[in-house]
Short mmCIF file of C-alpha atoms and ligand atoms in Angstrom, two decimals:
data_model
loop_
_atom_site.label_atom_id
_atom_site.label_comp_id
_atom_site.label_asym_id
_atom_site.label_seq_id
_atom_site.Cartn_x
_atom_site.Cartn_y
_atom_site.Cartn_z
CA MET O 1 16.04 -34.21 0.12
CA GLU O 2 13.82 -34.30 -2.93
CA ARG O 3 13.08 -31.37 -4.84
CA GLU O 4 9.29 -31.52 -4.01
CA HIS O 5 10.00 -30.77 -0.58
CA GLN O 6 12.28 -27.72 -1.38
CA LEU O 7 11.80 -24.49 -2.65
CA LEU O 8 14.33 -21.66 -4.05
CA ALA O 9 14.97 -18.76 -2.10
CA ALA O 10 17.52 -15.99 -1.59
CA ARG O 11 18.91 -15.67 1.77
CA PHE O 12 20.72 -13.24 3.34
CA TYR O 13 23.97 -14.16 5.22
CA GLY O 14 25.35 -10.88 6.22
CA PRO O 15 26.04 -7.44 4.65
CA GLY O 16 26.59 -7.91 1.14
CA VAL O 17 26.15 -11.92 1.23
CA LEU O 18 22.87 -13.15 -0.54
CA ARG O 19 22.58 -16.77 -1.60
CA VAL O 20 19.94 -18.27 -3.91
CA GLU O 21 19.56 -21.90 -2.56
CA GLU O 22 17.31 -24.74 -1.93
CA VAL O 23 15.43 -24.73 1.36
CA ASP O 24 12.62 -26.70 3.01
CA ILE O 25 9.19 -25.60 2.02
CA PRO O 26 7.90 -24.17 5.21
CA LYS O 27 5.33 -26.40 7.54
CA ILE O 28 2.24 -24.22 8.36
CA GLY O 29 0.53 -24.26 11.60
CA ARG O 30 -2.80 -23.34 12.81
CA GLY O 31 -4.10 -20.19 11.39
CA GLU O 32 -1.41 -19.92 8.89
CA LEU O 33 -1.38 -19.80 5.06
CA LEU O 34 1.16 -21.14 2.56
CA ILE O 35 1.45 -18.97 -0.38
CA ARG O 36 2.97 -19.75 -3.67
CA ASN O 37 4.55 -16.61 -4.67
CA HIS O 38 4.02 -15.18 -8.19
CA VAL O 39 5.98 -11.90 -7.87
CA ALA O 40 7.96 -10.04 -5.26
CA LEU O 41 8.94 -6.38 -5.72
CA THR O 42 12.35 -4.98 -4.73
CA CYS O 43 12.21 -2.36 -2.01
CA GLY O 44 14.87 0.39 -0.74
CA THR O 45 14.45 -1.41 2.75
CA ASP O 46 15.83 -4.68 1.00
CA LEU O 47 18.65 -2.79 -0.35
CA LYS O 48 19.38 -1.43 2.99
CA MET O 49 19.23 -4.87 4.60
CA TYR O 50 21.45 -6.44 1.73
CA LEU O 51 24.12 -3.72 2.30
CA ARG O 52 24.13 -3.15 6.07
CA GLY O 53 22.02 -6.01 7.77
CA HIS O 54 19.00 -5.08 9.90
CA ARG O 55 18.49 -5.20 13.67
CA LEU O 56 15.75 -7.82 13.22
CA ALA O 57 17.33 -9.96 10.80
CA THR O 58 18.91 -13.21 12.04
CA PRO O 59 20.97 -14.81 9.03
CA PRO O 60 20.36 -16.94 7.03
CA LEU O 61 17.08 -15.10 6.34
CA ILE O 62 14.99 -15.07 3.24
CA ILE O 63 14.37 -11.44 2.40
CA GLY O 64 11.91 -9.48 0.53
CA HIS O 65 8.54 -8.14 1.74
CA GLU O 66 6.36 -7.00 -1.14
CA PHE O 67 4.64 -9.97 -2.79
CA ALA O 68 1.58 -11.32 -4.26
CA GLY O 69 0.49 -15.08 -4.78
CA THR O 70 -2.00 -17.75 -4.49
CA VAL O 71 -3.04 -19.96 -1.58
CA GLU O 72 -1.25 -23.11 -1.82
CA ARG O 73 -2.19 -24.62 1.71
CA VAL O 74 -4.47 -23.43 4.41
CA GLY O 75 -3.90 -24.26 7.96
CA GLU O 76 -6.43 -25.34 10.60
CA ASP O 77 -9.07 -22.72 11.69
CA VAL O 78 -8.29 -20.28 8.79
CA GLU O 79 -11.77 -18.78 7.76
CA GLY O 80 -12.18 -16.81 4.39
CA PHE O 81 -9.40 -18.36 2.28
CA GLU O 82 -9.20 -21.40 0.15
CA GLU O 83 -6.68 -23.25 -1.95
CA GLY O 84 -6.08 -21.25 -5.33
CA MET O 85 -7.26 -17.99 -4.16
CA ARG O 86 -5.30 -15.06 -5.39
CA ILE O 87 -4.17 -12.81 -2.44
CA VAL O 88 -1.92 -10.23 -1.20
CA SER O 89 -0.89 -9.34 2.37
CA ALA O 90 0.98 -6.87 4.21
CA ASN O 91 4.34 -7.76 5.85
CA SER O 92 2.98 -7.33 9.20
CA ALA O 93 -0.04 -6.88 11.37
CA PRO O 94 -0.75 -5.20 14.62
CA CYS O 95 -1.37 -7.01 18.06
CA MET O 96 -4.62 -5.28 18.64
CA SER O 97 -4.14 -5.32 22.45
CA CYS O 98 -0.98 -3.28 23.40
CA TYR O 99 -1.09 0.45 24.42
CA TYR O 100 -0.83 1.92 20.90
CA CYS O 101 -3.27 -0.41 19.29
CA ARG O 102 -5.87 0.47 22.14
CA ILE O 103 -5.41 4.17 21.51
CA GLY O 104 -6.01 3.53 17.59
CA LYS O 105 -2.46 3.69 16.35
CA PRO O 106 -1.70 0.13 15.40
CA ASN O 107 1.04 1.47 12.99
CA LEU O 108 2.93 2.02 16.18
CA CYS O 109 2.12 -1.32 17.77
CA ASP O 110 4.78 -2.36 20.29
CA HIS O 111 4.75 -5.95 18.87
CA LEU O 112 4.98 -5.11 15.13
CA ASP O 113 8.55 -6.58 15.07
CA GLU O 114 7.52 -10.02 16.18
CA VAL O 115 5.79 -11.09 12.96
CA LEU O 116 7.35 -9.03 10.00
CA ILE O 117 7.99 -10.79 6.64
CA GLY O 118 11.29 -10.49 5.30
CA PHE O 119 12.74 -9.30 8.95
CA SER O 120 11.69 -11.41 11.75
CA SER O 121 9.76 -14.14 9.59
CA PRO O 122 11.24 -15.58 6.18
CA GLY O 123 10.59 -13.25 3.37
CA ALA O 124 9.13 -13.17 -0.21
CA TYR O 125 12.27 -13.53 -2.57
CA ALA O 126 11.19 -17.14 -2.52
CA GLU O 127 8.60 -19.70 -4.32
CA TYR O 128 6.71 -19.94 -1.25
CA VAL O 129 5.72 -17.75 1.69
CA ARG O 130 4.40 -18.77 4.98
CA LEU O 131 1.76 -16.14 6.35
CA PRO O 132 1.99 -16.02 10.20
CA THR O 133 -1.58 -16.29 11.92
CA ARG O 134 -1.71 -12.50 13.06
CA ILE O 135 -1.01 -11.48 9.22
CA VAL O 136 -3.67 -13.96 7.94
CA LYS O 137 -6.32 -12.55 10.45
CA LEU O 138 -5.95 -8.80 10.03
CA ASN O 139 -3.63 -8.04 6.94
CA THR O 140 -4.37 -10.58 3.97
CA TYR O 141 -6.72 -9.86 1.13
CA GLU O 142 -8.27 -11.27 -1.96
CA ILE O 143 -7.03 -9.72 -5.12
CA PRO O 144 -9.86 -8.32 -7.18
CA LYS O 145 -10.38 -10.36 -10.48
CA ASP O 146 -8.67 -7.80 -13.02
CA VAL O 147 -5.90 -6.73 -10.81
CA PRO O 148 -2.44 -8.35 -11.86
CA PHE O 149 -0.23 -9.85 -9.23
CA GLU O 150 2.48 -7.31 -10.12
CA ALA O 151 0.06 -4.25 -9.36
CA ALA O 152 -1.35 -5.99 -6.24
CA ALA O 153 2.23 -6.37 -4.58
CA PHE O 154 2.18 -2.70 -4.46
CA VAL O 155 -0.28 -2.66 -1.45
CA GLU O 156 2.39 -2.60 1.18
CA PRO O 157 4.53 0.35 0.07
CA LEU O 158 1.28 2.22 -1.09
CA ALA O 159 -0.38 1.76 2.41
CA CYS O 160 2.65 3.53 3.80
CA VAL O 161 2.23 6.45 1.39
CA VAL O 162 -1.73 6.63 2.19
CA HIS O 163 -0.85 6.72 5.87
CA GLY O 164 1.63 9.57 5.49
CA ILE O 165 -0.59 11.55 2.89
CA GLU O 166 -3.54 11.12 5.54
CA LEU O 167 -1.29 12.69 8.14
CA SER O 168 -0.14 15.49 6.07
CA ASN O 169 -3.58 17.24 6.09
CA ILE O 170 -3.49 18.21 2.38
CA ARG O 171 -5.99 20.78 1.50
CA ALA O 172 -7.78 21.48 -1.94
CA GLY O 173 -5.26 24.03 -3.74
CA ASP O 174 -2.27 23.08 -1.88
CA LEU O 175 1.34 23.20 -3.25
CA VAL O 176 2.95 20.14 -2.14
CA PHE O 177 6.59 19.67 -2.72
CA VAL O 178 7.85 15.95 -2.88
CA ILE O 179 11.76 15.44 -2.18
CA GLY O 180 12.94 12.35 -4.07
CA ALA O 181 11.31 10.61 -7.06
CA GLY O 182 12.00 7.02 -6.20
CA PRO O 183 9.01 4.62 -5.96
CA ILE O 184 7.59 6.23 -2.64
CA GLY O 185 8.09 9.52 -4.01
CA LEU O 186 6.26 8.85 -7.12
CA MET O 187 3.27 7.25 -5.31
CA HIS O 188 3.15 10.29 -3.10
CA VAL O 189 2.95 12.57 -6.15
CA GLN O 190 -0.15 10.58 -7.59
CA LEU O 191 -1.84 10.48 -4.30
CA ALA O 192 -1.39 14.19 -3.21
CA LYS O 193 -3.07 15.12 -6.53
CA ILE O 194 -5.96 12.65 -5.62
CA ARG O 195 -6.13 14.28 -2.41
CA GLY O 196 -6.49 17.83 -3.67
CA ALA O 197 -3.15 19.29 -4.32
CA LYS O 198 -3.33 21.71 -7.11
CA THR O 199 0.65 21.84 -7.88
CA VAL O 200 3.06 19.05 -7.02
CA VAL O 201 6.88 19.99 -7.19
CA VAL O 202 9.06 17.23 -7.39
CA ALA O 203 12.99 17.37 -6.66
CA ASP O 204 15.45 14.82 -7.61
CA ALA O 205 18.96 14.52 -8.90
CA SER O 206 18.19 12.07 -11.77
CA PRO O 207 16.38 13.52 -15.00
CA GLU O 208 15.11 10.03 -15.94
CA ARG O 209 13.27 9.88 -12.35
CA LEU O 210 11.95 13.35 -12.84
CA GLN O 211 10.66 12.55 -16.33
CA ARG O 212 8.66 9.68 -14.70
CA ALA O 213 7.36 12.14 -12.15
CA ALA O 214 5.97 14.35 -14.79
CA GLN O 215 4.18 11.38 -16.48
CA LEU O 216 2.53 10.52 -13.40
CA GLY O 217 1.20 14.04 -12.82
CA ALA O 218 4.06 16.34 -11.45
CA ASP O 219 3.57 19.96 -12.45
CA GLN O 220 7.14 21.30 -11.74
CA LEU O 221 10.58 19.52 -11.66
CA ILE O 222 13.53 20.68 -9.91
CA ALA O 223 16.76 19.17 -10.70
CA SER O 224 19.00 21.84 -8.95
CA SER O 225 20.77 21.54 -5.60
CA ASP O 226 19.14 24.70 -4.46
CA SER O 227 15.49 23.15 -4.44
CA ALA O 228 14.19 25.08 -1.47
CA GLY O 229 15.36 28.39 -3.31
CA GLN O 230 13.36 27.14 -6.28
CA VAL O 231 10.20 26.21 -4.32
CA LYS O 232 10.40 29.65 -2.90
CA THR O 233 10.56 31.23 -6.23
CA LEU O 234 7.39 29.29 -7.20
CA THR O 235 5.50 30.46 -4.30
CA GLU O 236 6.10 34.23 -3.93
CA ASN O 237 8.94 33.53 -1.69
CA ARG O 238 6.64 31.68 1.06
CA GLY O 239 7.58 27.87 0.48
CA ALA O 240 5.56 25.05 -0.17
CA ASP O 241 2.16 24.23 1.92
CA ILE O 242 3.27 20.63 2.56
CA THR O 243 6.71 19.11 1.97
CA ILE O 244 7.16 15.35 1.85
CA GLU O 245 10.68 14.08 2.32
CA ALA O 246 10.69 10.76 0.63
CA VAL O 247 14.50 10.16 0.39
CA GLY O 248 15.70 9.19 3.94
CA LYS O 249 18.87 11.44 4.63
CA PRO O 250 19.36 14.08 7.21
CA GLU O 251 20.23 16.73 4.68
CA THR O 252 17.09 16.09 2.97
CA TRP O 253 15.19 16.04 6.24
CA GLU O 254 16.67 19.60 6.79
CA LEU O 255 15.98 20.70 3.21
CA ALA O 256 12.28 19.71 3.56
CA VAL O 257 11.99 21.92 6.60
CA GLN O 258 13.65 24.88 4.99
CA ALA O 259 11.24 24.44 1.80
CA THR O 260 7.93 24.65 3.88
CA ARG O 261 5.92 27.82 4.27
CA LYS O 262 4.99 29.51 7.92
CA GLY O 263 2.25 27.37 9.15
CA GLY O 264 2.74 24.43 6.92
CA THR O 265 3.73 20.94 7.47
CA THR O 266 6.90 18.94 6.86
CA VAL O 267 6.16 15.27 6.49
CA LEU O 268 9.29 13.35 7.21
CA PHE O 269 8.77 9.97 5.38
CA GLY O 270 12.13 8.67 4.58
CA GLY O 271 13.82 6.66 7.28
CA CYS O 272 17.56 7.59 7.69
CA PRO O 273 20.53 5.35 8.80
CA ALA O 274 19.81 4.33 12.64
CA GLY O 275 21.31 6.93 14.85
CA SER O 276 21.31 9.79 12.23
CA ARG O 277 20.67 13.42 13.68
CA ALA O 278 19.24 16.29 11.49
CA SER O 279 19.30 20.02 12.80
CA VAL O 280 16.63 22.57 12.46
CA ASP O 281 16.58 26.25 12.59
CA THR O 282 14.52 26.67 15.61
CA GLY O 283 13.50 30.31 14.43
CA LEU O 284 11.86 28.56 11.47
CA VAL O 285 9.87 26.22 13.36
CA HIS O 286 8.88 28.56 16.28
CA TYR O 287 8.18 31.87 14.40
CA GLY O 288 6.88 29.96 11.44
CA GLU O 289 4.58 27.58 13.36
CA LEU O 290 5.73 24.50 11.45
CA THR O 291 4.23 21.12 11.99
CA LEU O 292 6.94 18.59 11.74
CA ARG O 293 5.44 15.26 11.06
CA GLY O 294 6.99 11.96 11.37
CA VAL O 295 5.17 9.14 9.78
CA PHE O 296 5.95 5.22 9.88
CA HIS O 297 4.33 2.35 8.49
CA HIS O 298 0.47 1.53 7.99
CA THR O 299 -2.56 0.49 9.71
CA PRO O 300 -4.87 -2.36 8.26
CA ARG O 301 -7.16 0.43 7.13
CA ASP O 302 -4.48 2.17 4.95
CA VAL O 303 -3.62 -1.50 3.50
CA ARG O 304 -7.32 -1.79 2.39
CA GLU O 305 -7.29 1.71 1.17
CA ALA O 306 -4.02 1.01 -0.98
CA LEU O 307 -5.64 -2.13 -2.38
CA ARG O 308 -8.94 -0.03 -3.32
CA LEU O 309 -6.58 2.63 -4.97
CA ILE O 310 -4.85 0.05 -7.08
CA SER O 311 -7.83 -1.86 -7.99
CA THR O 312 -9.69 1.02 -9.13
CA ALA O 313 -6.69 2.21 -11.22
CA GLN O 314 -6.60 5.64 -9.38
CA ILE O 315 -2.96 5.19 -8.52
CA ASN O 316 -1.07 3.77 -11.61
CA VAL O 317 1.75 1.53 -10.32
CA ALA O 318 2.76 -0.27 -13.58
CA PRO O 319 5.28 2.55 -14.57
CA LEU O 320 7.14 2.13 -11.46
CA ILE O 321 8.37 -1.25 -12.34
CA THR O 322 11.36 -0.74 -14.57
CA HIS O 323 13.01 -4.14 -14.75
CA ARG O 324 11.61 -7.83 -14.48
CA MET O 325 14.25 -10.62 -13.48
CA ARG O 326 14.35 -14.06 -12.00
CA LEU O 327 14.46 -15.03 -8.36
CA THR O 328 18.20 -16.32 -9.16
CA GLU O 329 19.04 -12.62 -10.22
CA VAL O 330 17.79 -11.03 -6.94
CA GLU O 331 21.54 -9.76 -6.12
CA GLU O 332 21.70 -7.99 -9.42
CA ALA O 333 18.25 -6.61 -9.17
CA LEU O 334 19.35 -5.00 -5.66
CA ARG O 335 22.49 -3.60 -7.50
CA LEU O 336 20.44 -2.00 -10.08
CA MET O 337 18.50 -0.38 -7.24
CA GLN O 338 21.89 0.78 -5.52
CA LYS O 339 22.99 2.48 -8.79
CA GLY O 340 19.72 4.19 -9.02
CA SER O 341 18.80 2.69 -12.47
CA ALA O 342 15.93 0.87 -11.24
CA ILE O 343 12.77 2.14 -9.62
CA LYS O 344 11.36 -1.31 -8.71
CA VAL O 345 12.21 -4.62 -10.08
CA ALA O 346 9.56 -7.45 -10.30
CA ILE O 347 11.16 -10.70 -9.42
CA THR O 348 9.38 -13.78 -10.47
CA PRO O 349 10.27 -17.27 -8.96
ZN1 ZN K 401 9.08 -2.07 1.13
ZN1 ZN K 402 -0.31 -3.60 19.50
#
C-alpha cells in the first residue's frame, strides 16, 4: 500500500516486544475524530504494559495514552470540532448510564475498559489516533491558544492527580507527605500546595528526583529508608496529616499507613501489580481512626480542571519532561523510564 494511507506506529506484540512499523491509517466512523498526533508522553503504565502486558491488551496493539494533536478528519454527526483544531483528550470516557455513572462516580464506570486508548483502543505512539465516539462526546477539549501541545498532553495524568487530591481532603495548614517523586508524585506536590498544604515532605531514593521535587515546591526531602520515622521527627512524633502513596508497591502502601497521624488520611494512589497484598497494623487503623483512601482514574470534571490548571500555569508540567525522542525510539524511551533516568519522555512522530 502507498505511504499516504499508512502511518508509523509503535505496536506491542508481547512482554518486551515493541515494533515500530507502518500500519493503515484508521478509518473513522460516525461520531469519531481522526487526530494528527503532535506529541505523546511516556507513562509508568506504558512501561508496565511493555514489560508484562496488560489484561486489556490484545497484541498487536499501538500503546501510549497521553497525547495532544490537531483534528485531521471529522466524522459524521460530530459537533464542536473542525479540521485543524488543536485538541487534547482523556484516554477514556464513562458510559453515563451504569450504576456508578448514575451515582456520580463516573471514574468507576463499569464500561470504562471498553474504549480505553492504548489498551482496548489503538494508542498514541503513532502519527494518527482515532478518537472513539464516547471520548469525542465527553472528554475531548480544545487546547487554549498559548498552551503548547507538550503541556496539554499532561491533562490525563494530571486529571488522576486532581481526583486523588480532591478525595484526600487537604486542609489549610496540613503537612502532606508524598511518597515517590516520579511524575505523579511531583504533580501531587504542586497541587497539594495549591490546595492549602503548609508543608510538603517528599520521599524518594533518587537524589535527582528529590532535587526536582524541591524545585517544584517540596519543603522537606527524605532520602533515607526510614521515612516514616523521619516524618514523625518532623511532626512531634505524630505523623503526616495526609500521606499520598505515589509509587505502587505493597511496601510503600504499608509505609504510607505507618507515616500517617491519628485521624489522618492515607491516600493509596499507586497501582500495585495485580494480585498484590499489603498488610496493615489493625491497631494503627482502629485506635488511630485512620482513613485509608483508594483512588482511581478521573472524571470528566477532573479532566477539565486539569486543563484549567495547565492553561493558567498553576501547575508547572514542563520540568517533568526530561527527554525528547522520536517515535522510532519509543523502546529506548521506555528503557530510560525503567532505569529511572527519565521522568517523562516527550515522543514526537
Ligand atoms: Zn498515564
Ligand atoms: Zn458507566
